[in-house]
Coordinates of C-alpha atoms and ligand atoms in Angstrom, one line a residue:
M1 CA 0.0 0.0 0.0
L2 CA 2.8 2.4 1.0
L3 CA 4.5 1.5 -2.2
R4 CA 1.5 2.4 -4.2
V5 CA 1.1 5.8 -2.5
F6 CA 4.8 6.5 -3.1
K7 CA 4.5 5.7 -6.7
T8 CA 1.4 7.7 -7.2
F9 CA 3.3 10.6 -5.6
L10 CA 6.2 10.1 -7.9
L11 CA 4.0 10.0 -11.0
L12 CA 2.2 13.1 -10.0
S13 CA 5.4 14.9 -9.5
L14 CA 6.7 13.6 -12.8
A15 CA 3.7 14.9 -14.6
Q16 CA 4.3 18.3 -12.9
A17 CA 7.9 18.3 -14.0
A18 CA 6.9 17.5 -17.5
T19 CA 4.5 20.4 -17.7
T20 CA 6.9 22.9 -16.2
G21 CA 9.0 22.2 -19.3
V22 CA 12.7 22.3 -19.7
T23 CA 14.3 24.8 -22.1
L24 CA 17.9 24.5 -23.1
R25 CA 19.7 27.7 -23.9
N26 CA 22.1 27.6 -26.7
H27 CA 25.4 29.4 -26.5
N28 CA 25.4 32.3 -29.0
K29 CA 28.4 31.9 -31.2
T30 CA 29.2 35.6 -30.7
D31 CA 30.1 34.7 -27.1
G32 CA 33.5 33.8 -28.4
F33 CA 34.4 37.5 -28.7
D34 CA 37.7 37.9 -30.6
G35 CA 38.1 41.7 -30.8
P36 CA 41.3 43.4 -29.6
C37 CA 40.1 43.6 -26.0
L38 CA 42.0 46.7 -24.9
L39 CA 41.6 48.8 -21.8
S40 CA 41.8 51.9 -23.9
E41 CA 38.8 51.1 -26.1
Y42 CA 36.3 53.2 -24.4
T43 CA 38.1 56.4 -23.3
N44 CA 35.5 58.8 -24.8
R45 CA 32.6 57.9 -22.6
A46 CA 34.6 56.9 -19.5
S47 CA 34.7 58.8 -16.2
C48 CA 37.2 58.1 -13.5
T49 CA 37.3 59.5 -10.0
L50 CA 39.8 59.0 -7.2
Y51 CA 38.7 59.2 -3.6
N52 CA 40.4 57.8 -0.4
E53 CA 42.9 56.0 -2.6
V54 CA 40.1 54.2 -4.4
L55 CA 40.0 54.7 -8.2
L56 CA 36.5 54.3 -9.5
C57 CA 36.1 54.1 -13.3
A58 CA 32.7 53.9 -15.0
R59 CA 32.1 53.0 -18.6
G60 CA 35.8 52.5 -19.4
F61 CA 39.1 54.1 -18.4
T62 CA 40.0 57.7 -19.2
S63 CA 43.3 58.0 -21.0
N64 CA 45.1 59.8 -18.1
W65 CA 44.7 56.7 -15.9
L66 CA 46.3 54.5 -18.6
T67 CA 49.7 56.3 -18.5
K68 CA 52.6 54.9 -16.6
A69 CA 53.0 57.9 -14.2
R70 CA 49.9 57.1 -12.1
Y71 CA 50.7 53.4 -11.4
H72 CA 51.9 53.4 -7.9
L73 CA 48.9 55.4 -6.5
I74 CA 46.3 52.8 -6.9
S75 CA 45.7 49.9 -4.5
H76 CA 41.9 49.7 -4.9
L77 CA 40.3 49.8 -8.4
K78 CA 36.5 49.7 -9.0
I79 CA 35.4 49.1 -12.6
L80 CA 31.7 50.0 -13.1
E81 CA 29.5 49.4 -16.1
W82 CA 32.3 48.1 -18.3
P83 CA 30.9 48.7 -21.8
G84 CA 32.6 45.8 -23.6
Y85 CA 32.3 42.0 -23.9
C86 CA 35.9 41.5 -22.7
V87 CA 38.2 42.8 -20.0
N88 CA 41.9 42.4 -20.6
V89 CA 43.3 41.1 -17.3
G90 CA 46.9 41.0 -18.5
H91 CA 46.8 44.7 -19.3
L92 CA 45.0 45.4 -16.0
Q93 CA 47.9 43.8 -14.1
S94 CA 50.6 45.7 -16.0
H95 CA 48.7 49.1 -15.7
F96 CA 47.9 48.7 -12.0
P97 CA 50.7 46.5 -10.6
Y98 CA 50.1 47.5 -7.0
L99 CA 46.4 46.7 -6.8
R100 CA 45.3 44.9 -3.6
T101 CA 41.6 45.1 -4.2
L102 CA 39.7 44.8 -7.5
D103 CA 36.0 45.2 -8.0
I104 CA 34.2 44.7 -11.2
I105 CA 30.6 45.7 -10.8
N106 CA 27.4 46.1 -12.8
S107 CA 28.8 45.3 -16.2
T108 CA 26.0 43.6 -17.9
I109 CA 27.8 42.9 -21.2
L110 CA 31.0 41.5 -19.9
K111 CA 31.4 37.8 -20.9
I112 CA 35.0 36.9 -21.0
F113 CA 38.4 37.8 -19.7
K114 CA 41.5 37.9 -21.8
G115 CA 44.8 36.8 -20.2
N116 CA 45.4 35.9 -16.6
F117 CA 46.7 37.4 -13.4
D118 CA 50.2 36.0 -12.8
S119 CA 52.2 35.2 -9.7
S120 CA 53.4 38.8 -9.4
S121 CA 49.9 40.0 -8.8
K122 CA 49.4 41.6 -5.3
I123 CA 45.7 41.4 -5.4
E124 CA 44.2 40.0 -2.1
K125 CA 40.5 40.5 -2.9
I126 CA 38.5 40.2 -6.1
T127 CA 34.8 41.1 -6.1
M128 CA 32.5 40.7 -9.1
H129 CA 28.9 41.6 -8.8
D130 CA 26.0 42.0 -11.3
L131 CA 27.9 40.7 -14.3
T132 CA 24.7 39.4 -15.8
S133 CA 26.4 37.9 -18.9
L134 CA 29.2 36.2 -17.1
W135 CA 28.7 32.4 -17.2
E136 CA 32.1 31.2 -16.0
V137 CA 35.2 32.6 -14.3
P138 CA 38.0 30.5 -15.8
A139 CA 40.3 28.9 -13.2
S140 CA 43.3 30.1 -15.1
L141 CA 42.4 33.7 -14.4
V142 CA 43.2 33.4 -10.7
E143 CA 45.1 30.1 -10.4
N144 CA 48.5 31.6 -10.0
M145 CA 47.7 34.5 -7.7
R146 CA 49.9 34.1 -4.7
H147 CA 48.1 36.7 -2.5
L148 CA 44.5 36.2 -3.3
Q149 CA 42.5 35.6 -0.1
V150 CA 38.9 36.5 -0.9
L151 CA 37.0 35.8 -4.0
D152 CA 33.5 37.2 -4.0
L153 CA 31.5 36.2 -7.1
R154 CA 27.9 36.8 -5.8
N155 CA 25.1 38.0 -8.1
N156 CA 26.5 37.0 -11.5
S157 CA 25.2 34.4 -13.9
L158 CA 27.8 31.7 -13.2
R159 CA 26.9 28.2 -14.2
H160 CA 30.0 26.2 -13.8
M161 CA 33.4 26.4 -12.2
K162 CA 36.5 24.3 -12.3
E163 CA 38.0 22.8 -9.2
N164 CA 41.1 24.9 -9.6
L165 CA 39.3 28.2 -9.4
I166 CA 39.1 27.4 -5.6
R167 CA 42.0 25.0 -5.2
G168 CA 44.5 26.9 -7.3
P169 CA 45.3 30.2 -5.4
P170 CA 47.5 29.0 -2.5
V171 CA 46.2 31.4 0.2
L172 CA 42.6 31.7 -0.9
E173 CA 40.4 31.3 2.2
T174 CA 37.0 32.7 1.5
V175 CA 34.8 32.3 -1.6
Y176 CA 31.3 33.6 -2.0
L177 CA 29.2 32.1 -4.8
A178 CA 25.5 32.8 -3.9
N179 CA 23.0 34.2 -6.4
N180 CA 24.3 32.6 -9.5
N181 CA 22.7 30.3 -12.1
W182 CA 24.6 27.1 -11.1
D183 CA 23.9 24.3 -13.5
C184 CA 24.0 21.1 -11.4
S185 CA 22.7 18.8 -14.2
D186 CA 25.4 18.5 -16.8
G187 CA 28.4 17.2 -14.8
G188 CA 30.2 20.5 -14.6
L189 CA 30.0 20.5 -10.8
D190 CA 30.4 16.8 -10.2
W191 CA 33.8 17.3 -8.7
L192 CA 32.2 19.3 -5.9
A193 CA 29.8 16.4 -5.2
I194 CA 32.7 14.0 -4.7
E195 CA 34.5 16.4 -2.3
N196 CA 33.6 15.3 1.2
E197 CA 31.9 17.5 3.8
N198 CA 35.2 18.8 5.4
G199 CA 37.2 18.8 2.2
T200 CA 39.5 21.8 1.5
V201 CA 37.3 23.2 -1.2
R202 CA 34.1 22.9 0.7
N203 CA 35.5 24.7 3.7
K204 CA 36.3 27.8 1.6
L205 CA 32.8 28.1 0.2
T206 CA 31.4 30.3 2.9
D207 CA 27.9 30.3 1.5
Y208 CA 27.8 26.7 0.3
Y209 CA 24.5 26.0 1.9
Q210 CA 22.8 29.0 0.2
L211 CA 23.7 28.0 -3.3
M212 CA 20.9 27.0 -5.6
C213 CA 20.8 25.1 -8.8
H214 CA 19.3 27.0 -11.6
Q215 CA 19.1 25.0 -14.8
Q216 CA 17.1 22.2 -16.2
L217 CA 16.3 19.3 -13.9
Y218 CA 17.4 20.9 -10.7
R219 CA 16.0 24.4 -11.2
G220 CA 15.3 25.9 -7.8
K221 CA 16.8 23.0 -5.7
P222 CA 19.5 23.7 -3.1
L223 CA 22.8 22.8 -4.5
Y224 CA 24.1 21.0 -1.5
K225 CA 21.2 18.6 -1.5
V226 CA 21.7 17.9 -5.2
M227 CA 25.4 17.3 -4.6
D228 CA 24.5 14.8 -1.9
I229 CA 22.3 13.0 -4.4
I230 CA 24.9 13.0 -7.1
R231 CA 27.4 11.5 -4.6
T232 CA 25.0 8.8 -3.4
V233 CA 24.2 7.8 -7.0
K234 CA 27.8 7.6 -7.9
Q235 CA 28.5 5.5 -4.9
T236 CA 25.6 3.1 -5.2
C237 CA 25.4 2.5 -9.0
P238 CA 26.3 -1.1 -9.8
E239 CA 29.7 -1.2 -11.4
M240 CA 28.6 -2.6 -14.7
C241 CA 25.8 -0.1 -15.1
V242 CA 25.5 3.6 -15.9
C243 CA 23.2 5.5 -13.6
A244 CA 21.7 8.9 -14.4
M245 CA 19.2 11.1 -12.8
T246 CA 16.3 11.8 -15.1
H247 CA 14.1 13.9 -12.8
V248 CA 14.2 15.2 -9.3
V249 CA 11.1 15.9 -7.3
S250 CA 10.6 17.1 -3.7
D251 CA 8.0 15.8 -1.3
A252 CA 5.9 17.8 1.1
K253 CA 8.7 18.1 3.6
G254 CA 11.2 19.4 1.0
T255 CA 13.1 16.2 0.8
L256 CA 14.5 15.8 -2.7
I257 CA 13.8 12.5 -4.3
P258 CA 15.9 11.8 -7.4
L259 CA 14.4 9.6 -10.1
I260 CA 17.2 7.4 -11.3
T261 CA 17.7 5.3 -14.4
A262 CA 20.1 2.5 -14.1
N263 CA 21.3 1.4 -17.6
C264 CA 22.8 -2.1 -17.6
T265 CA 22.2 -2.9 -21.3
E266 CA 24.3 -5.5 -23.1
K267 CA 26.6 -6.4 -20.3
D268 CA 26.3 -10.2 -20.6
L269 CA 24.6 -10.3 -17.2
E270 CA 23.1 -13.7 -16.2
H271 CA 21.6 -12.1 -13.1
P272 CA 20.2 -8.7 -12.4
P273 CA 22.4 -6.4 -10.2
A274 CA 22.1 -7.2 -6.6
S275 CA 21.5 -3.6 -5.5
L276 CA 20.4 -0.4 -7.1
P277 CA 20.8 3.2 -6.1
P278 CA 18.0 4.3 -3.8
S279 CA 14.8 5.3 -5.6
T280 CA 15.8 3.9 -9.0
T281 CA 12.7 4.1 -11.1
T282 CA 13.9 2.8 -14.4
L283 CA 16.0 -0.3 -15.0
R284 CA 17.3 -1.2 -18.4
L285 CA 18.5 -4.8 -18.7
E286 CA 18.2 -5.2 -22.5
G287 CA 20.4 -7.6 -24.3
N288 CA 21.7 -9.6 -21.4
K289 CA 21.4 -13.3 -20.6
L290 CA 18.7 -13.4 -17.9
T291 CA 16.7 -16.7 -18.0
S292 CA 14.2 -15.9 -15.2
I293 CA 12.6 -13.1 -13.4
G294 CA 12.8 -14.8 -10.0
E295 CA 15.5 -12.4 -8.7
L296 CA 13.7 -9.4 -9.9
V297 CA 10.6 -10.4 -8.0
Q298 CA 12.3 -11.3 -4.8
N299 CA 14.7 -8.4 -4.4
P300 CA 13.0 -5.7 -2.3
Q301 CA 15.1 -3.0 -4.0
Y302 CA 13.3 -3.7 -7.2
Q303 CA 10.0 -2.8 -5.7
T304 CA 10.3 1.0 -6.4
L305 CA 10.9 0.4 -10.1
M306 CA 8.3 1.9 -12.4
D307 CA 9.8 1.1 -15.8
L308 CA 11.5 -2.2 -16.5
Y309 CA 13.1 -3.1 -19.8
L310 CA 14.0 -6.8 -20.3
D311 CA 14.2 -6.9 -24.1
N312 CA 16.4 -9.5 -25.8
N313 CA 17.1 -11.8 -22.9
S314 CA 16.2 -15.5 -22.6
I315 CA 13.3 -15.4 -20.2
Q316 CA 11.0 -18.4 -20.6
S317 CA 8.4 -17.8 -17.9
V318 CA 6.9 -14.9 -16.0
K319 CA 4.8 -16.9 -13.6
E320 CA 6.6 -15.4 -10.6
W321 CA 4.9 -12.1 -11.1
E322 CA 1.5 -13.6 -10.3
G323 CA 0.2 -11.9 -7.2
S324 CA 3.2 -9.7 -6.7
E325 CA 2.4 -6.1 -5.7
W326 CA 4.9 -4.7 -8.2
F327 CA 2.9 -6.3 -11.0
S328 CA -0.1 -4.1 -10.2
T329 CA 1.9 -0.9 -9.8
F330 CA 4.4 -0.7 -12.6
R331 CA 4.3 1.8 -15.4
V332 CA 6.3 0.3 -18.3
L333 CA 7.3 -3.4 -18.9
S334 CA 9.0 -4.6 -21.9
L335 CA 9.6 -8.3 -22.6
R336 CA 10.3 -8.1 -26.3
G337 CA 12.6 -10.7 -27.8
N338 CA 12.5 -13.3 -25.1
L339 CA 11.5 -17.0 -25.1
L340 CA 8.0 -16.7 -23.8
K341 CA 5.6 -19.4 -25.1
Q342 CA 2.7 -18.4 -22.9
I343 CA 1.7 -16.3 -19.9
P344 CA -0.7 -16.7 -17.1
V345 CA -3.5 -14.8 -18.8
Y346 CA -5.8 -14.6 -15.8
A347 CA -3.1 -13.2 -13.6
F348 CA -2.1 -10.6 -16.2
D349 CA -5.7 -9.6 -16.6
K350 CA -6.2 -9.2 -12.9
A351 CA -3.0 -7.2 -12.4
F352 CA -3.5 -4.9 -15.3
Q353 CA -7.1 -4.2 -14.3
G354 CA -6.0 -3.1 -10.8
N355 CA -2.9 -1.1 -12.1
N356 CA -3.6 2.6 -12.3
N357 CA -0.1 3.5 -13.4
I358 CA 0.3 1.2 -16.3
M359 CA 1.3 2.9 -19.5
H360 CA 3.1 0.5 -21.9
V361 CA 3.6 -3.2 -22.2
F362 CA 5.6 -4.8 -24.9
L363 CA 5.4 -8.6 -25.7
G364 CA 6.5 -8.9 -29.3
H365 CA 9.1 -11.2 -30.8
N366 CA 8.4 -14.1 -28.5
P367 CA 7.7 -17.7 -29.7
W368 CA 4.1 -17.7 -28.6
R369 CA 2.4 -21.1 -28.6
C370 CA -0.6 -21.1 -30.8
D371 CA -3.1 -23.7 -29.7
C372 CA -6.7 -23.7 -28.9
H373 CA -6.0 -23.9 -25.3
F374 CA -4.0 -20.6 -24.9
I375 CA -4.8 -18.4 -27.9
P376 CA -8.5 -17.6 -27.3
R377 CA -7.7 -16.3 -23.8
F378 CA -4.5 -14.6 -24.9
Q379 CA -6.2 -12.9 -27.8
G380 CA -8.9 -11.7 -25.4
L381 CA -6.2 -10.2 -23.2
L382 CA -4.4 -8.5 -26.1
L383 CA -7.7 -6.9 -27.3
K384 CA -8.8 -5.9 -23.9
Y385 CA -5.6 -4.0 -23.2
K386 CA -4.8 -2.9 -26.8
R387 CA -4.2 0.6 -25.7
V388 CA -1.5 -0.5 -23.3
I389 CA 0.1 -3.3 -25.2
R390 CA 2.0 -1.3 -27.8
D391 CA 3.4 -3.8 -30.2
L392 CA 0.4 -6.0 -31.2
M393 CA 1.9 -6.2 -34.7
D394 CA 4.9 -8.1 -33.4
I395 CA 3.0 -10.5 -31.1
R396 CA 2.9 -13.5 -33.4
C397 CA 2.7 -17.2 -33.3
A398 CA 6.0 -19.1 -33.2
R399 CA 7.3 -20.4 -36.5
S400 CA 5.8 -23.8 -37.3
D401 CA 5.2 -26.1 -40.2
D402 CA 1.5 -25.3 -40.2
K403 CA 1.3 -22.4 -42.7
T404 CA -2.0 -21.2 -41.4
I405 CA -0.6 -20.2 -38.0
S406 CA 3.2 -19.8 -38.5
Y407 CA 4.1 -16.2 -37.7
V408 CA 0.5 -15.1 -37.7
Q409 CA -0.4 -12.0 -35.8
I410 CA -2.3 -13.2 -32.7
S411 CA -4.6 -10.2 -32.1
T412 CA -6.2 -10.4 -35.5
M413 CA -6.0 -14.2 -36.2
A414 CA -9.2 -16.2 -36.7
L415 CA -9.8 -18.4 -33.8
G416 CA -11.3 -21.0 -36.1
D417 CA -7.8 -21.6 -37.6
V418 CA -6.1 -22.4 -34.4
C419 CA -8.9 -24.3 -32.8
R420 CA -9.8 -26.5 -35.8
N421 CA -6.2 -27.4 -36.3
S422 CA -5.6 -28.3 -32.8
D423 CA -8.9 -30.3 -32.2
V424 CA -7.8 -32.8 -34.8
N425 CA -4.8 -33.7 -32.8
M426 CA -6.4 -33.4 -29.4
P427 CA -7.4 -36.8 -27.9
I428 CA -10.8 -36.9 -26.1
S429 CA -10.1 -36.4 -22.5
T430 CA -11.1 -38.8 -19.8
I431 CA -13.4 -36.3 -18.1
N432 CA -15.3 -36.0 -21.4
I433 CA -15.7 -39.7 -21.7
V434 CA -17.1 -39.9 -18.1
N435 CA -19.5 -37.1 -19.0
L436 CA -20.7 -38.9 -22.1
V437 CA -21.3 -42.1 -20.2
L438 CA -23.3 -40.2 -17.5
L439 CA -25.4 -38.5 -20.1
M440 CA -26.3 -41.8 -21.7
L441 CA -27.3 -43.3 -18.4
I442 CA -29.5 -40.4 -17.6
L443 CA -31.2 -40.7 -21.0
I444 CA -31.8 -44.4 -20.5
V445 CA -33.4 -43.9 -17.0
V446 CA -35.6 -41.0 -18.3
G447 CA -36.6 -43.0 -21.4
R448 CA -37.4 -46.1 -19.3
F449 CA -39.6 -44.0 -16.9
V450 CA -41.6 -42.4 -19.8
Y451 CA -42.1 -45.9 -21.4
D452 CA -43.3 -47.4 -18.1
W453 CA -45.6 -44.6 -17.4
H454 CA -47.2 -44.9 -20.9
K455 CA -47.6 -48.6 -20.5
F456 CA -49.3 -48.2 -17.0
R457 CA -51.8 -45.6 -18.4
A458 CA -52.6 -47.9 -21.4
T459 CA -52.7 -51.3 -19.8
G460 CA -52.7 -50.7 -16.0
K461 CA -49.8 -53.0 -15.8
L462 CA -47.2 -52.1 -13.2
P463 CA -43.6 -51.9 -14.4
W464 CA -41.5 -55.0 -13.9
I465 CA -39.4 -53.2 -11.3
S466 CA -42.3 -52.8 -8.9
S467 CA -43.1 -56.5 -9.0
I468 CA -39.8 -57.4 -7.5
L469 CA -39.7 -54.6 -4.9
P470 CA -41.2 -55.6 -1.5
Ligands
NAG1 C1 23.6 36.0 -31.2 O1 23.9 37.4 -31.0 C2 23.8 38.2 -32.1 C3 24.3 39.6 -31.8 O2 24.1 39.9 -30.4 C4 22.3 38.3 -32.5 O3 22.1 39.1 -33.6 C5 21.8 36.9 -32.8 O4 20.4 36.9 -33.1 C6 22.1 36.0 -31.6 N1 21.8 34.6 -32.0 C7 21.1 33.8 -31.2 C8 20.9 32.4 -31.8 O5 20.7 34.1 -30.1
NAG2 C1 24.1 49.5 -13.8 O1 24.4 50.0 -15.0 C2 23.4 50.6 -15.8 C3 23.9 51.0 -17.1 O2 24.7 50.0 -17.7 C4 22.8 51.8 -15.0 O3 21.7 52.3 -15.8 C5 22.3 51.3 -13.7 O4 21.9 52.4 -12.9 C6 23.5 50.7 -12.9 N1 23.0 50.1 -11.7 C7 23.7 50.3 -10.5 C8 23.1 49.7 -9.3 O5 24.7 51.0 -10.5
NAG3 C1 22.6 40.5 -4.8 O1 21.3 40.9 -5.3 C2 20.3 40.9 -4.3 C3 19.0 41.2 -5.0 O2 19.1 41.3 -6.3 C4 20.6 42.0 -3.3 O3 19.6 42.0 -2.3 C5 22.0 41.7 -2.6 O4 22.3 42.7 -1.8 C6 23.0 41.5 -3.7 N1 24.3 41.1 -3.1 C7 25.4 41.6 -3.4 C8 26.6 41.0 -2.7 O5 25.5 42.4 -4.3
NAG4 C1 33.4 17.3 9.6 O1 33.8 18.1 10.7 C2 32.8 18.1 11.7 C3 33.2 19.0 12.9 O2 34.5 19.3 12.7 C4 32.6 16.6 12.2 O3 31.6 16.6 13.2 C5 32.2 15.8 11.1 O4 32.1 14.4 11.5 C6 33.2 15.9 9.9 N1 32.6 15.1 8.8 C7 33.4 14.3 8.0 C8 32.7 13.6 6.9 O5 34.6 14.1 8.3
NAG5 C1 22.3 2.6 -22.3 O1 23.7 2.3 -22.4 C2 24.0 1.9 -23.8 C3 25.5 1.6 -23.8 O2 25.9 1.0 -22.7 C4 23.6 3.0 -24.8 O3 23.9 2.6 -26.1 C5 22.2 3.3 -24.6 O4 21.8 4.4 -25.5 C6 21.8 3.7 -23.2 N1 20.4 3.8 -23.1 C7 19.8 4.9 -22.6 C8 18.3 4.9 -22.6 O5 20.4 5.8 -22.1
NAG6 C1 16.8 -6.7 -29.8 O1 17.4 -7.5 -30.8 C2 16.9 -7.1 -32.1 C3 17.4 -8.1 -33.1 O2 18.7 -8.5 -32.8 C4 17.3 -5.7 -32.4 O3 16.8 -5.3 -33.7 C5 16.7 -4.8 -31.4 O4 17.2 -3.5 -31.6 C6 17.1 -5.2 -30.0 N1 16.4 -4.4 -29.0 C7 17.0 -3.8 -28.0 C8 16.1 -3.0 -27.2 O5 18.2 -3.9 -27.8

């Protein structure tokens, strides 16, 4: 019962996820800006002011601040509203070699940096805010900075970062990353998931628990929870399989539930994996060497599966599903290309009838036994659930010498064909012989009674039987 409620919940959440929709943004090729990227490009509209040893330049640099004479003065530079796609960091370092603090703020066009800060940089603190076009700060930009202690990257549009952005600068202690568009779904942050709770990188991320994922599957989900899930999946995925999250939903308490697909296709498996990541909902076992479903039915970890693909194995019987709870809660089941000759029709009917989740069932390319005993009931089942059984065209009789049934599509075949052909071969069963004998005896008794009664009415003569009774 619990399982059923859980699945219904997952399905509802899935439907919701599907209607919310997922849009992928493509990189615009013009992102790869390849202009000259000079600090002196925007001198006309620029304005620079110096106060309390802080140089504040808006919309570019004025030419007087780009001459050698002023170098030594500046330890704190604020760049506001930078009007270009690109900031040349190499030039910045050579024009302002004594900088200790650098702020780049409210520059909505800025997308890339040219060059790197090198080990002669004295900068201790870098702040970047409101750079709404900035998707990534390359690790190489800061990797070699020997004095960098604080990196504040809040309120930009960052999606990814490389491990060395944090690990590279030797004295970096404090990193702020909140309010960005972190993309947790495409593997770009997986290195962070593997880092343990007290790892060196994790300890520097001051606002780690405030970070949110922003793209695709994980939009709006707390990054640390998603990282925990990614770690768990990596640790629990069976070694011969590939596990991927296909959806993530949250329950009423805000617990994130990942929906995981374990893909174990074509791995020569004779047995299904003994364990699966928690809340695996789809298992693909196509093209293996399974001969029975016994282990699938018994393993409690398989009970949360919604979609099970068993195509192209050597399964001969599915009797074990009779009466199992899973069988009346699954969503997709594919048994194409196995060795099934027949199925327990009544049990299938009962389970399908009670299964509110059922969406697709595939049974094609099996060597179905076409005799009068099985086919009428099987055909009835196929027609009753034709909206669910999606490959009726491929559900055909096994190859045989009898041309009238060999490879014939079962859902449309004339029952006369199969039943006439098989009756010829079928011996009259014992129970039928007994029935015939009983019928004859009844007819004899009734006939004798009618005869005696007539005779009594006509002649008044009692039947012979009454003359010998006392
Ligand atoms: C890419 O950017 C250019 C210039 O900003 C714009 O004209 C073009 O439509 C953009 N293309 C896409 C696919 O967004
Ligand atoms: C950010 O820059 C835009 C122009 O690029 C300006 O209109 C706006 O006032 C600035 N915002 C802040 C908070 O400085
Ligand atoms: C980031 O933006 C939010 C709202 O847009 C603002 O409240 C917050 O002060 C900003 N933080 C920084 C560090 O600029
Ligand atoms: C991390 O550190 C805290 C306190 O220092 C400790 O309680 C916790 O067990 C540590 N976690 C790991 C995974 O080492
Ligand atoms: C499963 O993995 C196989 C390779 O191992 C790949 O060819 C196939 O596309 C994968 N299927 C899905 C649905 O990801
Ligand atoms: C199963 O095997 C058939 C024939 O070898 C092949 O065409 C089909 O693509 C396979 N199906 C899957 C799901 O691997």
